[in-house]
Short mmCIF file of C-alpha atoms in Angstrom, two decimals:
data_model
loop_
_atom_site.label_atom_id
_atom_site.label_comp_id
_atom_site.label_asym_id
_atom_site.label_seq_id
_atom_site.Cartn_x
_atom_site.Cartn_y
_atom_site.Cartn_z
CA UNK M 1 25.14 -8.17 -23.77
CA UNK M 2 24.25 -10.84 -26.76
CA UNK M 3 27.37 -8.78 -28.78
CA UNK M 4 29.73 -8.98 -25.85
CA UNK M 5 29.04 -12.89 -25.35
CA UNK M 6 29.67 -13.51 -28.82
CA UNK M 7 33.40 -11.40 -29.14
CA UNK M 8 34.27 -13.79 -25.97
CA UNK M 9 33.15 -16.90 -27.48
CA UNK M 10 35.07 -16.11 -30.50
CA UNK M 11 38.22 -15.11 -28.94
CA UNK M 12 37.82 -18.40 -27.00
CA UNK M 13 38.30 -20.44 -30.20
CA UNK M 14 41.48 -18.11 -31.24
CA UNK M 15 43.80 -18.10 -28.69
CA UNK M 16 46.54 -20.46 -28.48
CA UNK M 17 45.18 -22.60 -25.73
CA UNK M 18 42.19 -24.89 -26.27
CA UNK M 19 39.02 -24.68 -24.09
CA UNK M 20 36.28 -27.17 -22.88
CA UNK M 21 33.14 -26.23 -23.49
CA UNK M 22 30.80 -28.14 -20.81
CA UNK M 23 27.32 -29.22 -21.86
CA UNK M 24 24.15 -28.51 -19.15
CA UNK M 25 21.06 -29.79 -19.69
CA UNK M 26 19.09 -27.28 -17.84
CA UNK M 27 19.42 -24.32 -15.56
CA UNK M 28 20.65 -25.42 -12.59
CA UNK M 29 23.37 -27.77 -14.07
CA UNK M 30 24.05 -24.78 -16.53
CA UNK M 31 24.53 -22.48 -13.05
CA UNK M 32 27.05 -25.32 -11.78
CA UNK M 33 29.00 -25.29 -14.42
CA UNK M 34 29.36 -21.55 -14.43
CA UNK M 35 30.01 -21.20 -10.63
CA UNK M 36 32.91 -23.86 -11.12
CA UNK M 37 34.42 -21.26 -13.58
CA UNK M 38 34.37 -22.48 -17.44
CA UNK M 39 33.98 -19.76 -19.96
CA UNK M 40 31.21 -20.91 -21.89
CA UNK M 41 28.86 -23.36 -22.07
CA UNK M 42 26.62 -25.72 -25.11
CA UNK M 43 23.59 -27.20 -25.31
CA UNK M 44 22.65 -30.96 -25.26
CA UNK M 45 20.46 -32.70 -27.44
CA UNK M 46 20.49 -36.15 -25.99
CA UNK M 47 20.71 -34.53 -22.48
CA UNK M 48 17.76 -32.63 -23.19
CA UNK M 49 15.96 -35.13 -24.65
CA UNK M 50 16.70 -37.41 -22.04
CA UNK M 51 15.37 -35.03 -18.97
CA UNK M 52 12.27 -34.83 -20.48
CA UNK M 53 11.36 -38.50 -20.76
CA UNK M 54 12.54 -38.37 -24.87
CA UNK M 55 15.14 -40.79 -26.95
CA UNK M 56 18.01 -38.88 -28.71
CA UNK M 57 16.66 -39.05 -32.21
CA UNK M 58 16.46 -36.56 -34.84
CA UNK M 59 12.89 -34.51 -34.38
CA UNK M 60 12.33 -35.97 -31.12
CA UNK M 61 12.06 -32.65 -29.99
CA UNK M 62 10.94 -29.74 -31.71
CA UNK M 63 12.72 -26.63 -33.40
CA UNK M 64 10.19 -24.28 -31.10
CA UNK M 65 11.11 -26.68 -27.90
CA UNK M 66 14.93 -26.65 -28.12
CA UNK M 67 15.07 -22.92 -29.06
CA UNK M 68 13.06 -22.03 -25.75
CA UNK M 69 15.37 -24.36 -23.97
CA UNK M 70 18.43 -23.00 -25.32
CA UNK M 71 16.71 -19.27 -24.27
CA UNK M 72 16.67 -20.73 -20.63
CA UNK M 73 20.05 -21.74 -20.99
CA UNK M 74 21.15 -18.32 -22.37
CA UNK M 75 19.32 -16.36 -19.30
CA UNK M 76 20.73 -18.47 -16.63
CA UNK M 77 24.30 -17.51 -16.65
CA UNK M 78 26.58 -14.41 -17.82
CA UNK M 79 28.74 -16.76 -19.90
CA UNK M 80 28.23 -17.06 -24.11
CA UNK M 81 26.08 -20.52 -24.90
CA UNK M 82 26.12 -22.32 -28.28
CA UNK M 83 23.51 -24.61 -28.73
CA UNK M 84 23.22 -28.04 -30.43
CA UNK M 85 20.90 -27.38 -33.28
CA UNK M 86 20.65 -31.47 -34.67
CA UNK M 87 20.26 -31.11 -38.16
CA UNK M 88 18.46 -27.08 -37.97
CA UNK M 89 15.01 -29.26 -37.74
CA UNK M 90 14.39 -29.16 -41.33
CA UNK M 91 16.21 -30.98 -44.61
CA UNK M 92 16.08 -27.92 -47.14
CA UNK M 93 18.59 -24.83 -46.59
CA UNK M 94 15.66 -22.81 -46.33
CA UNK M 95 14.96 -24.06 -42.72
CA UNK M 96 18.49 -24.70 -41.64
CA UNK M 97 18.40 -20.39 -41.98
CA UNK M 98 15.10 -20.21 -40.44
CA UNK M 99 16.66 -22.13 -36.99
CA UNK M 100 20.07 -19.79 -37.42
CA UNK M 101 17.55 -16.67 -37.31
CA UNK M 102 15.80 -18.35 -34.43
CA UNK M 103 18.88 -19.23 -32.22
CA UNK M 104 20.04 -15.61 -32.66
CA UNK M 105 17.10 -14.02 -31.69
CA UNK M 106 16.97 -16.66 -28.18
CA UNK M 107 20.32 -14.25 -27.46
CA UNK M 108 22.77 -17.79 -28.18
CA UNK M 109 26.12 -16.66 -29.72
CA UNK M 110 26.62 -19.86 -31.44
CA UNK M 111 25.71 -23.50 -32.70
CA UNK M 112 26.16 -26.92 -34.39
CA UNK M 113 24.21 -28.25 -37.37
CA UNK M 114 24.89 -31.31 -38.68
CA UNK M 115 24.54 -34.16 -41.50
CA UNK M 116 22.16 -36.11 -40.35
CA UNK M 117 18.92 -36.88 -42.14
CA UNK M 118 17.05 -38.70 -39.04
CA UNK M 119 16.35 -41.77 -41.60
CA UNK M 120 17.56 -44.85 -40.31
CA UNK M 121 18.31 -46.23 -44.24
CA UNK M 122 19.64 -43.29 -45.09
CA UNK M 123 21.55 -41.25 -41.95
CA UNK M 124 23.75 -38.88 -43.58
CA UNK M 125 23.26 -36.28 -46.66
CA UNK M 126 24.60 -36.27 -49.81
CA UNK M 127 27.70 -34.86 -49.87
CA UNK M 128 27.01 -32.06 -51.89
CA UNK M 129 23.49 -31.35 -50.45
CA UNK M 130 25.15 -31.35 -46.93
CA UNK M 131 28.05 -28.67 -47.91
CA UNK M 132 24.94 -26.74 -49.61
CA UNK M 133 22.90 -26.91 -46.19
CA UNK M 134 26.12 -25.34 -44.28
CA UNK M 135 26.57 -22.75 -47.00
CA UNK M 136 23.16 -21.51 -46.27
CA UNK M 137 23.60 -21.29 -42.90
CA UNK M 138 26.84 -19.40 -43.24
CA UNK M 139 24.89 -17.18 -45.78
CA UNK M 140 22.42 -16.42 -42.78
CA UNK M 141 25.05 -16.21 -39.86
CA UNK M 142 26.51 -13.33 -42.40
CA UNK M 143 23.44 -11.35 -42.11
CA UNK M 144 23.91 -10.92 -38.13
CA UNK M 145 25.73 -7.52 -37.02
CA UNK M 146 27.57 -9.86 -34.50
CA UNK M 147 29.86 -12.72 -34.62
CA UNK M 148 27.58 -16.26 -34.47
CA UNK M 149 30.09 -19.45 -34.14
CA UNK M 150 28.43 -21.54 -36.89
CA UNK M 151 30.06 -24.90 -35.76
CA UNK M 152 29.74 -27.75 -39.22
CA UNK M 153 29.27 -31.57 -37.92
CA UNK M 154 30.07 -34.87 -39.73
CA UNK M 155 28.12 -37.69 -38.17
CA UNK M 156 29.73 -40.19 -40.03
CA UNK M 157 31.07 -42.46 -37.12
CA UNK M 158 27.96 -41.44 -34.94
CA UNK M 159 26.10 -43.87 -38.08
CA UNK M 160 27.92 -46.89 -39.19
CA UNK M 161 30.50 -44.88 -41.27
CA UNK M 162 33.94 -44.98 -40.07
CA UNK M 163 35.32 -43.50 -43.44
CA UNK M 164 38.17 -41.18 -42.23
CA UNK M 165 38.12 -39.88 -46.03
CA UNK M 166 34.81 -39.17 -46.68
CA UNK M 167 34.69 -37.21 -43.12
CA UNK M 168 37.76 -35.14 -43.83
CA UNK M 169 36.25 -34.36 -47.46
CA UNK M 170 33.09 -33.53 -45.93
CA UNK M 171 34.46 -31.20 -42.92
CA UNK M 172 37.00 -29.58 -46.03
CA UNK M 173 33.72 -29.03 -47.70
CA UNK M 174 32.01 -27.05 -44.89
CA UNK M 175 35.46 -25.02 -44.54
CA UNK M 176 35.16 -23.70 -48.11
CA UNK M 177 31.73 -22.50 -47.39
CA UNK M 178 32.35 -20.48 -44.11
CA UNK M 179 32.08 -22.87 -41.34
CA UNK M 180 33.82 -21.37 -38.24
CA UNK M 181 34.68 -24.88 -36.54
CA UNK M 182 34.76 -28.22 -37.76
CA UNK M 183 33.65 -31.32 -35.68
CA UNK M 184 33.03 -34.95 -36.20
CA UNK M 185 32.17 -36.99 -33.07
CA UNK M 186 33.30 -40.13 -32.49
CA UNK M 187 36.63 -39.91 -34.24
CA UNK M 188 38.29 -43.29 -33.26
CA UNK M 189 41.74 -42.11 -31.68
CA UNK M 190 44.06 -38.98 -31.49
CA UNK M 191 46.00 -40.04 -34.84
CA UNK M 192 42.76 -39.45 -36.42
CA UNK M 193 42.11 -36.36 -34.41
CA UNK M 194 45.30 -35.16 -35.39
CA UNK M 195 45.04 -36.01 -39.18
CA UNK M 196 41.85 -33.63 -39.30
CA UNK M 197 43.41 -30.28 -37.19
CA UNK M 198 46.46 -30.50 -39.61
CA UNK M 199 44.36 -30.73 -42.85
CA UNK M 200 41.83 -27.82 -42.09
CA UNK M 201 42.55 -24.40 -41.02
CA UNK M 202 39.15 -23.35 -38.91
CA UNK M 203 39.16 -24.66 -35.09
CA UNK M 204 37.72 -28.22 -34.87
CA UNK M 205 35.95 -29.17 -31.74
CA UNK M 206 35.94 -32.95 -30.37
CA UNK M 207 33.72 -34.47 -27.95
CA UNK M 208 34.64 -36.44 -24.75
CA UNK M 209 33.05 -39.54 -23.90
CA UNK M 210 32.24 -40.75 -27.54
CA UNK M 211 35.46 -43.49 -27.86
CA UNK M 212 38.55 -42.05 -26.53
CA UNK M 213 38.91 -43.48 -23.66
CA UNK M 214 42.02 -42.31 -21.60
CA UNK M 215 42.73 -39.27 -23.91
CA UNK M 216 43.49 -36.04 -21.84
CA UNK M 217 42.89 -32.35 -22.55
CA UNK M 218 46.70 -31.97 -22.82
CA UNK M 219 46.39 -34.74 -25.53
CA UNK M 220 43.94 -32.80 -27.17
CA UNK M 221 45.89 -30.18 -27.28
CA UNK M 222 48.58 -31.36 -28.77
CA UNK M 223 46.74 -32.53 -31.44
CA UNK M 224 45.73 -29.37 -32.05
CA UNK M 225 42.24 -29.18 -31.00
CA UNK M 226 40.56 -25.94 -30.13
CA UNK M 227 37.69 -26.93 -28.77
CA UNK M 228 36.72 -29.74 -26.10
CA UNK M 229 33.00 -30.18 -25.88
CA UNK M 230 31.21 -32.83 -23.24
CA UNK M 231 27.62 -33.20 -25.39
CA UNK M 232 25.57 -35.70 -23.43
CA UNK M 233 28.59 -37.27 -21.42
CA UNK M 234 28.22 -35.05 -18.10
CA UNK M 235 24.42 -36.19 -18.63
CA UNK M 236 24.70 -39.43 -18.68
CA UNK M 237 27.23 -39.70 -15.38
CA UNK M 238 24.53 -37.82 -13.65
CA UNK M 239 21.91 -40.27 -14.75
CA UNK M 240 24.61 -43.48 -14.44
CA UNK M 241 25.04 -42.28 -10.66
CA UNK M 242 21.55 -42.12 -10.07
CA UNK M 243 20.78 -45.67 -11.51
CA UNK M 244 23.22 -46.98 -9.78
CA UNK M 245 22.04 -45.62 -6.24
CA UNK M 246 18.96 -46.91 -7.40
CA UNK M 247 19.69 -50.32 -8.12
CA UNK M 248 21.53 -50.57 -5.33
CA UNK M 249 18.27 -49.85 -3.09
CA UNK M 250 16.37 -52.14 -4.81
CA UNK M 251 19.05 -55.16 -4.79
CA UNK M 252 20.94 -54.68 -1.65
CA UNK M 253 18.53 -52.30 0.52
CA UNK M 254 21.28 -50.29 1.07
CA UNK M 255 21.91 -46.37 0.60
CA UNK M 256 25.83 -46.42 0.24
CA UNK M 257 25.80 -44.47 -3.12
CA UNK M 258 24.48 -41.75 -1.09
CA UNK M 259 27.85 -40.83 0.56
CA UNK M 260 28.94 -39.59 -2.99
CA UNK M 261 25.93 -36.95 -3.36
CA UNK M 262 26.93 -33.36 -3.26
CA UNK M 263 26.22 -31.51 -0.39
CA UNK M 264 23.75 -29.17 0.35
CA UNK M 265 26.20 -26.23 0.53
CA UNK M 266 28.21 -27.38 -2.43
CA UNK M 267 25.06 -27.54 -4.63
CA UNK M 268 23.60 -24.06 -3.44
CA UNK M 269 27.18 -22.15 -3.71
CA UNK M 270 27.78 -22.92 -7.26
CA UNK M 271 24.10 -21.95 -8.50
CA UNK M 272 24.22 -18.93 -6.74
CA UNK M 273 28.22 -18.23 -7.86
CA UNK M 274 27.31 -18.89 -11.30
CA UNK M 275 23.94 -17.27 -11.21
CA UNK M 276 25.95 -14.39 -11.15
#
């Protein structure tokens, strides 16, 4: 099944049209999603994090924790998962391969690893050390006898580092060593967008709901984007629409919000549709 899930997800970032790749944050979102009828689905950090009381920081939560949690992920649907890995949980290249072996055994066909060092003085690695870091996970992803989407991640603009440049150099640099898709989040608009696809020849994958605002998937598109991912956005509106039902109790007494909640029947259709 794991080898069948991970032909899919790689024809998924060949063909000519672009996908969106949705992000749950645990099982029942994850059946949701499925039973609404995307293709695949990825992992969530922050959303993660965030569901189990934690702040989105690097090593919040552990290597062992996320794995298991991408394993639930994996088992709750029919539909190829990537995961978001952080930074593989480790600095050295020796345990960025150590969380590739790990996310291929949880039966994932797929994942992100990024640049960030999880040091607030210090956010991002060395240029060189970072490309060495992806190289090692290619290296690893190699060794599988099925195809593993090893997705490369500059977190420049996630960290006070809106250098257009140094990100394009960086995602060039993770090319050369066998990265199979290129993303950095929080690219400021679609010229930007645009300026990466056209200077790299892997698919690059761009988040919704980091900047953006107003850009469409047919925007996207024409950019030349392969890959639309959600990370902790879909999160976050569940959470925003549960504060503000909350607040709204506590300020007004009132219980309007509720007339927005999915139903009953809704809810209970799509797990069991996507369950499937």
């Amino acid at each position: 099944m794991q080898h069948e899930k991970a032909d899919v997800f790689k024809q998924l970032h060949h063909r000519q049209k672009l996908f969106v790749l949705p992000n749950p944050w645990d099982v029942g979102s994850a059946r949701m999603l499925a039973g609404l009828g995307f293709e695949a689905l990825g992992t969530t950090s922050a959303g993660f994090a965030f569901s189990q009381g934690k702040l989105d920081t690097i090593g919040a939560m552990s290597r062992d924790v996320v794995i298991a949690h991408a394993k639930e992920i994996v088992e709750a649907t029919s539909l190829p998962v990537s995961a978001d890995l952080e930074n593989g949980y480790g600095d050295s290249p020796e345990e960025v391969q150590k969380t590739i072996l790990a996310a291929a055994e949880a039966g994932l066909v797929g994942c992100t690893i990024e640049d960030t060092t999880g040091i607030k003085d210090k956010p991002i690695y060395e240029k060189a050390f970072a490309i060495e870091r992806i190289a090692a996970a290619v290296e690893t992803v190699k060794s599988l006898d099925f195809p593993f989407m090893l997705t490369a991640r500059s977190e420049n603009y996630l960290h006070g580092r809106p250098d257009l440049a140094d990100t394009l150099e960086r995602l060039q640099g993770y090319e050369s060593v066998g990265a199979d898709v290129l993303y950095a989040p929080g690219l400021p608009d679609v010229d930007a967008i645009t300026t990466i696809c056209r200077s790299v020849s892997k698919p690059v994958n761009v988040v919704a709901g980091i900047a953006l605002r107003g850009v469409t998937v047919s925007d996207l598109q024409a950019s030349g984007v392969q890959r639309i991912s959600t990370g902790s956005s879909l999160a976050r509106t569940a959470i925003g629409g549960m504060l503000d039902a909350a607040r709204d109790i506590l300020a007004n007494g009132q219980f309007g919000a509720f007339d927005k909640a999915a139903s009953f029947n809704e809810i209970e259709a799509l797990i069991e549709r996507g369950a499937n």
